[in-house]
Amino acid sequence: MQKLHVGQSTSKLVARVIFIGTFLFGLMIAIAIYGSSQFVKLTVSSEYALSTWLTSSAIEQIAPTPLPSPVDLTYAFTWLSLEGVPLHFPLPTQNTKSLFTKALPTISWNNLVAHVTKNISVSSRLTVGWTLDSSNQTVEQALTASPGLSVIAPKCLHVDGINGAIAGSIPKAAVTLAHKKGVQFWAVVDNGFNGPLSHKILAYNDQQNMLIAHLVELAQQSQINGINLDFEGLLPEDRWNFTDFVDKLAAALHAKHMLLSVDLPPDILPGDNTGAYNHRELAKSVNYIVLMGYDEYWGGDQVAGPTASLPWVKQSVQDMLETGVPRAKLILGVPFYTQDWTLNKNDSVLSSVALSLWQTRSILATTHAKQQWNAKLGLHVASFTENGIKHEIWVEDKRSLLLFADLVSEQHLAGAAAWYLGLETESTWRALVDTVHSNIA
């Protein structure tokens, strides 16, 4: 064995270290240049898909909530990392286009959100359809009769007691039917307009937590896309309790890659958002606020009037925007029904009966009702006499509903939701969908 001189060994070792170091440095520079100049394109069809990808890329601690706007786009950015976490995802195969023309030198969660919210051009809006139940038959019929539907939201679960008690179920087969059609499934969770019971739950952290745990468990088991929370008739004193509950429920769902939307009524007095629903704070937590653009006049009111006149709906939308709900999170709920009012000789209300759109069309045809377009209210007012009783119908039809769809487009809202599928006429649904998706920047 040849004996090496210490000085010779040291110099060779230093040379090797320098060589390896130079090689590695060059390799790092090459990777950095490649990474900063090459775009990786990701196509997502919805906010849900984007948030799912983000949270499944081991960055839940960085991105605990989905992006604050509906997304249907191809998003391009450099292959580097988010706060040091490598990005790994499959490349799309079609319908791709670069959102940015220049690579971002560094990527962090904060500047990703900043760039996305600043540069997004929304290419589609949501069309949401509620159904009265979640049976396979109802869901299948709604999916078949509603081309262009983005989200189906069946009434599934009902909070009927304390300690996390929930009635109802989410049929897995119905969820599968929706997903096969490329339609999201949001399970509606309601409180049955029971303010006192809701207070017993919302006023206590342990009650909130039990309900949230049960809801998330059911949602996970059924593999739905999200929950649509319909808590109506809440007591004003539960304003902050409800906000806290929604915040915690949203966080729990987002952690499992699911969405949360909340249905809200219009303020009784526009601009006076002091009731049970804190628009601004709720909007911070949820993916979507669904404004129930109805009922301007309820069945049972002492005065006859429209279910949703255009000025009233416009005012309700503006109120939501001015009290803190971002346009990109606001979905406008529209009615697929109206009221048939019966009046006495003094035009005082005797009774009212709810009518679907197709029932309204049939009644107007068979009674030969007189109809007059009210341009100010944006709807027809029809009247006829039957068995000596005067009837008055403030008609919701394709023409009036398309004005609401125009409003969604003009105000750049997230979409429209219809209460409920099965009440509409085919031509009305198709026209509504087409108009909602028109004029997108």
XYZ file of C-alpha atoms in Angstrom:
441
model
C 0.000 0.000 0.000
C 1.406 3.381 -1.022
C 1.824 5.847 1.790
C 0.389 9.286 0.987
C 2.007 12.492 2.083
C -0.268 14.485 4.375
C 0.102 17.698 2.378
C -0.643 15.901 -0.883
C -3.763 14.250 0.617
C -5.047 17.567 1.912
C -4.578 19.377 -1.385
C -6.385 16.628 -3.305
C -9.233 16.696 -0.813
C -9.542 20.472 -1.128
C -9.559 20.219 -4.907
C -12.298 17.619 -4.821
C -14.369 19.713 -2.441
C -13.974 22.763 -4.687
C -14.950 20.721 -7.742
C -18.009 19.225 -6.092
C -19.012 22.573 -4.627
C -18.691 24.300 -7.995
C -20.740 21.557 -9.645
C -23.479 21.753 -7.036
C -23.534 25.548 -7.187
C -23.882 25.436 -10.962
C -26.626 22.856 -10.665
C -28.495 25.033 -8.164
C -28.201 28.039 -10.491
C -29.505 25.966 -13.398
C -32.436 24.701 -11.358
C -33.217 28.212 -10.147
C -33.133 29.584 -13.698
C -35.260 26.723 -14.951
C -37.664 27.070 -12.065
C -38.040 30.812 -12.461
C -38.609 30.673 -16.192
C -40.818 27.635 -16.632
C -44.511 27.792 -15.918
C -46.415 24.877 -14.522
C -50.046 25.175 -15.523
C -52.838 23.934 -13.299
C -56.436 23.799 -14.453
C -59.090 23.888 -11.750
C -62.821 23.864 -12.327
C -63.842 25.431 -9.059
C -62.663 26.995 -5.832
C -63.200 23.579 -4.273
C -60.766 21.967 -6.702
C -58.122 24.629 -6.131
C -58.428 24.541 -2.353
C -58.348 20.742 -2.421
C -55.164 20.778 -4.443
C -53.570 23.358 -2.164
C -54.415 21.573 1.053
C -53.456 18.196 -0.403
C -50.017 19.595 -1.267
C -48.918 19.484 2.372
C -49.503 23.174 2.989
C -52.593 23.068 5.167
C -50.773 25.047 7.821
C -50.074 27.778 5.274
C -53.407 27.767 3.466
C -56.014 26.862 6.077
C -58.875 28.309 4.044
C -59.739 28.281 0.331
C -59.192 31.283 -1.863
C -61.725 34.083 -1.388
C -63.374 33.893 -4.790
C -64.960 31.376 -7.134
C -62.354 30.136 -9.562
C -62.666 28.519 -12.960
C -59.357 29.193 -14.617
C -55.910 27.965 -15.498
C -53.480 29.295 -12.966
C -49.789 29.416 -13.886
C -46.829 29.946 -11.590
C -43.221 28.874 -11.193
C -42.109 25.493 -9.948
C -40.500 26.617 -6.731
C -42.339 26.286 -3.462
C -44.883 27.844 -1.168
C -42.989 28.912 1.924
C -40.418 26.215 1.236
C -42.925 23.417 0.599
C -42.387 21.784 -2.826
C -45.306 21.741 -5.231
C -46.297 18.442 -6.814
C -49.293 17.963 -9.089
C -50.169 16.409 -12.463
C -50.078 18.598 -15.519
C -53.439 19.258 -17.196
C -54.041 17.871 -20.653
C -56.433 20.391 -22.119
C -58.070 23.811 -21.807
C -54.933 25.423 -20.437
C -53.796 28.971 -20.774
C -51.313 31.014 -18.817
C -52.793 33.454 -16.340
C -49.501 35.329 -15.965
C -46.947 36.091 -18.667
C -44.033 36.527 -16.272
C -42.687 34.123 -13.701
C -42.919 35.123 -10.070
C -39.421 35.213 -8.518
C -40.656 33.929 -5.167
C -43.878 32.294 -4.086
C -45.456 32.565 -0.674
C -49.002 31.970 0.445
C -49.612 35.680 0.967
C -48.370 36.817 -2.425
C -50.102 33.888 -4.115
C -53.429 35.058 -2.704
C -52.581 38.646 -3.616
C -51.790 37.739 -7.215
C -54.774 35.457 -7.583
C -57.306 37.898 -6.152
C -55.842 40.735 -8.213
C -55.474 38.956 -11.531
C -58.274 36.398 -11.654
C -60.667 36.639 -14.558
C -63.664 34.541 -13.577
C -64.706 32.399 -16.519
C -67.850 30.900 -15.050
C -70.392 31.458 -12.327
C -72.157 28.980 -10.133
C -75.709 27.911 -10.855
C -77.026 26.316 -7.684
C -80.279 24.422 -7.428
C -81.890 23.437 -4.144
C -84.127 20.381 -3.959
C -86.820 19.709 -1.398
C -85.406 16.315 -0.452
C -82.323 14.203 -1.095
C -83.831 10.989 -2.440
C -82.084 9.354 -5.372
C -85.179 9.904 -7.511
C -85.397 13.623 -6.721
C -81.696 14.193 -7.290
C -81.647 12.217 -10.540
C -84.701 14.058 -11.887
C -83.201 17.426 -10.980
C -79.870 16.591 -12.594
C -81.571 15.404 -15.781
C -83.888 18.416 -16.035
C -81.250 21.035 -15.198
C -78.494 21.215 -17.827
C -75.818 23.692 -16.834
C -76.279 23.040 -13.118
C -73.060 23.609 -11.148
C -74.227 22.626 -7.685
C -77.156 20.600 -6.423
C -78.127 21.393 -2.835
C -80.701 18.939 -1.462
C -82.330 19.384 1.934
C -80.615 16.557 3.802
C -80.017 17.284 7.466
C -82.096 18.921 10.168
C -80.797 19.998 13.562
C -83.478 18.727 15.926
C -81.919 18.778 19.373
C -78.948 19.548 21.572
C -75.822 17.394 21.953
C -75.251 17.295 18.198
C -78.610 15.686 17.393
C -79.288 15.617 13.651
C -82.210 14.112 11.752
C -81.948 12.958 8.165
C -79.110 11.572 6.108
C -76.956 12.204 3.050
C -77.589 9.401 0.545
C -74.228 8.302 -0.856
C -75.898 7.111 -4.061
C -77.321 10.597 -4.691
C -73.885 12.133 -4.153
C -72.403 9.683 -6.645
C -75.102 10.555 -9.195
C -74.205 14.239 -8.943
C -70.478 13.643 -9.206
C -70.904 11.460 -12.290
C -72.654 14.430 -13.914
C -69.815 16.745 -12.890
C -72.081 18.541 -10.415
C -71.069 19.481 -6.882
C -73.220 18.236 -4.000
C -73.858 20.623 -1.107
C -75.896 19.116 1.715
C -78.401 21.583 3.155
C -78.417 21.695 6.965
C -81.371 23.579 8.458
C -82.623 24.484 11.916
C -86.330 24.403 11.059
C -86.669 28.143 11.793
C -86.269 27.186 15.464
C -84.584 30.174 17.079
C -84.947 29.025 20.709
C -83.424 25.593 19.996
C -80.653 27.187 17.975
C -79.897 29.460 20.927
C -79.435 26.440 23.202
C -76.760 25.206 20.812
C -75.091 28.454 19.791
C -74.763 29.830 23.320
C -72.432 27.041 24.498
C -69.066 26.001 23.076
C -69.514 22.329 23.911
C -72.876 22.265 22.107
C -71.369 23.987 19.077
C -68.450 21.573 19.007
C -70.652 18.477 19.222
C -72.805 19.662 16.334
C -69.774 20.573 14.231
C -68.124 17.208 14.870
C -71.282 15.352 13.850
C -71.761 17.436 10.695
C -68.166 16.990 9.566
C -68.360 13.257 10.227
C -71.498 12.907 8.094
C -70.020 15.092 5.373
C -66.825 13.056 5.218
C -68.632 9.742 5.137
C -70.764 10.800 2.177
C -67.919 12.540 0.282
C -69.940 15.658 -0.452
C -68.358 18.858 -1.710
C -69.710 21.038 1.037
C -72.473 22.104 3.383
C -75.110 24.755 2.771
C -76.118 26.110 6.184
C -79.701 27.358 6.418
C -80.189 28.627 9.973
C -83.192 30.942 9.877
C -85.221 32.665 12.576
C -82.199 33.174 14.825
C -82.475 35.438 17.848
C -80.659 38.795 17.586
C -78.694 37.997 20.750
C -77.064 35.076 18.932
C -75.298 37.390 16.471
C -71.787 36.701 17.759
C -72.546 33.119 18.784
C -73.639 32.300 15.240
C -70.594 34.041 13.783
C -68.346 31.986 16.060
C -70.144 28.762 15.147
C -69.836 29.441 11.421
C -66.156 30.304 11.783
C -65.436 27.000 13.526
C -67.578 24.955 11.148
C -65.880 26.550 8.140
C -62.427 25.789 9.537
C -63.375 22.171 10.235
C -64.789 21.685 6.731
C -61.899 23.427 5.004
C -59.459 21.166 6.830
C -61.233 18.238 5.142
C -61.292 19.971 1.734
C -65.000 20.852 1.826
C -66.840 24.131 1.344
C -69.293 26.053 3.494
C -72.013 28.354 2.192
C -74.527 30.162 4.395
C -78.023 31.294 3.416
C -78.897 34.775 4.653
C -82.123 36.794 4.462
C -82.104 40.434 3.378
C -81.885 42.984 6.168
C -85.303 44.301 7.174
C -83.888 47.815 7.024
C -81.194 48.160 4.334
C -77.902 49.306 5.824
C -78.938 48.269 9.334
C -77.023 45.004 9.662
C -77.550 44.650 13.408
C -79.586 41.451 13.582
C -78.471 37.864 14.035
C -76.395 37.751 10.854
C -73.141 39.708 10.762
C -72.521 39.915 7.032
C -68.922 41.108 7.152
C -67.697 38.604 9.733
C -69.558 35.651 8.241
C -68.134 36.431 4.809
C -64.611 36.183 6.196
C -65.091 32.522 7.107
C -67.341 30.993 4.475
C -66.835 30.295 0.807
C -70.172 31.759 -0.218
C -73.019 33.841 1.157
C -76.326 32.971 -0.517
C -78.699 35.927 -0.382
C -82.271 34.677 -0.255
C -83.797 37.238 -2.611
C -87.294 36.501 -1.345
C -89.908 36.908 0.200
C -90.672 40.578 -0.210
C -94.286 39.720 0.629
C -94.841 36.461 2.462
C -97.790 34.158 2.078
C -100.059 35.174 4.932
C -99.194 38.872 4.750
C -102.085 41.267 5.132
C -101.133 43.096 1.940
C -100.727 41.457 -1.460
C -97.451 42.000 -3.257
C -94.603 40.423 -5.208
C -92.417 37.622 -3.928
C -89.397 39.464 -5.311
C -89.628 42.726 -7.235
C -86.538 43.911 -9.092
C -85.985 47.122 -7.051
C -86.272 45.188 -3.782
C -83.807 42.518 -4.937
C -81.380 45.140 -6.246
C -81.530 46.933 -2.912
C -80.931 43.662 -1.051
C -77.864 42.870 -3.176
C -76.471 46.356 -2.691
C -77.030 46.081 1.047
C -75.026 42.846 1.172
C -72.168 44.425 -0.747
C -72.147 47.548 1.403
C -72.197 45.565 4.645
C -69.115 43.535 3.860
C -69.894 40.643 1.510
C -67.435 40.486 -1.434
C -69.022 40.212 -4.873
C -67.041 37.057 -5.586
C -68.609 35.369 -2.557
C -72.198 36.502 -3.078
C -74.715 34.165 -4.723
C -78.189 35.547 -5.462
C -81.041 33.223 -4.521
C -84.127 33.584 -6.728
C -87.645 32.157 -6.286
C -89.196 29.601 -8.595
C -92.582 30.369 -7.040
C -95.034 33.164 -6.322
C -98.358 33.685 -4.507
C -101.942 33.525 -5.729
C -103.648 36.161 -3.582
C -107.421 36.241 -3.093
C -108.902 39.645 -2.289
C -112.231 40.989 -1.086
C -114.065 43.931 -2.647
C -111.847 46.339 -0.724
C -108.710 44.565 -2.007
C -107.916 43.268 1.460
C -106.213 39.874 1.508
C -108.426 36.877 2.161
C -105.831 34.162 1.579
C -102.733 33.236 -0.399
C -101.473 30.027 -1.974
C -97.945 29.399 -3.236
C -97.655 28.540 -6.937
C -94.779 27.063 -8.915
C -93.781 28.659 -12.204
C -95.500 25.956 -14.215
C -98.639 26.134 -12.043
C -98.724 29.888 -12.575
C -98.456 29.466 -16.331
C -101.283 26.923 -16.328
C -103.607 29.060 -14.181
C -103.022 32.173 -16.277
C -103.844 30.224 -19.425
C -106.995 28.513 -18.144
C -108.462 31.608 -16.457
C -107.588 33.981 -19.316
C -106.156 36.327 -16.711
C -105.385 39.916 -17.595
C -101.656 40.579 -17.415
C -99.885 43.899 -17.345
C -96.129 44.422 -17.324
C -94.954 46.651 -14.476
C -91.675 48.100 -15.713
C -90.866 49.644 -12.341
C -91.170 46.339 -10.480
C -89.843 44.191 -13.313
C -92.709 41.698 -13.474
C -96.209 41.034 -14.743
C -99.207 41.604 -12.501
C -102.113 39.308 -13.385
C -105.699 39.346 -12.161
C -108.826 37.281 -12.719
C -112.108 36.483 -10.979
C -113.156 32.945 -10.139
C -116.383 32.001 -8.328
C -116.898 35.664 -7.505
C -113.488 35.949 -5.819
C -110.802 38.270 -7.154
C -107.344 36.744 -7.630
C -104.092 38.635 -8.046
C -100.727 37.134 -8.994
C -97.438 39.007 -9.089
C -95.925 36.750 -11.706
C -92.442 35.292 -11.453
C -91.638 33.994 -14.929
C -88.808 33.817 -17.420
C -88.880 37.541 -18.112
C -88.701 38.595 -14.455
C -86.126 35.957 -13.514
C -83.858 36.957 -16.388
C -83.701 40.432 -14.884
C -82.256 38.813 -11.750
C -79.786 36.871 -13.898
C -78.782 40.146 -15.565
C -78.206 41.572 -12.094
C -75.846 38.701 -11.253
C -73.898 39.425 -14.418
C -73.885 43.208 -14.042
C -72.783 43.082 -10.404
C -70.152 40.370 -11.071
C -71.607 38.109 -8.401
C -70.522 34.514 -7.816
C -73.697 33.075 -9.297
C -77.379 32.372 -8.787
C -79.293 29.821 -6.715
C -82.885 28.734 -7.310
C -85.458 27.694 -4.705
C -86.267 25.075 -5.728
C -85.698 22.694 -8.660
C -88.901 21.130 -9.934
C -90.969 24.318 -9.714
C -89.565 25.872 -12.880
C -90.415 25.568 -16.544
C -87.752 24.125 -18.833
C -87.342 27.269 -20.921
C -86.966 29.399 -17.802
C -84.169 27.247 -16.413
C -82.214 27.206 -19.671
C -82.535 30.958 -20.131
C -81.523 31.600 -16.527
C -78.364 29.502 -16.859
C -77.384 31.103 -20.170
C -77.827 34.616 -18.810
C -75.983 33.951 -15.547
C -72.987 32.726 -17.542
C -73.048 35.620 -20.004
C -70.908 38.754 -19.990
C -68.090 37.265 -17.938
C -64.889 39.272 -18.000
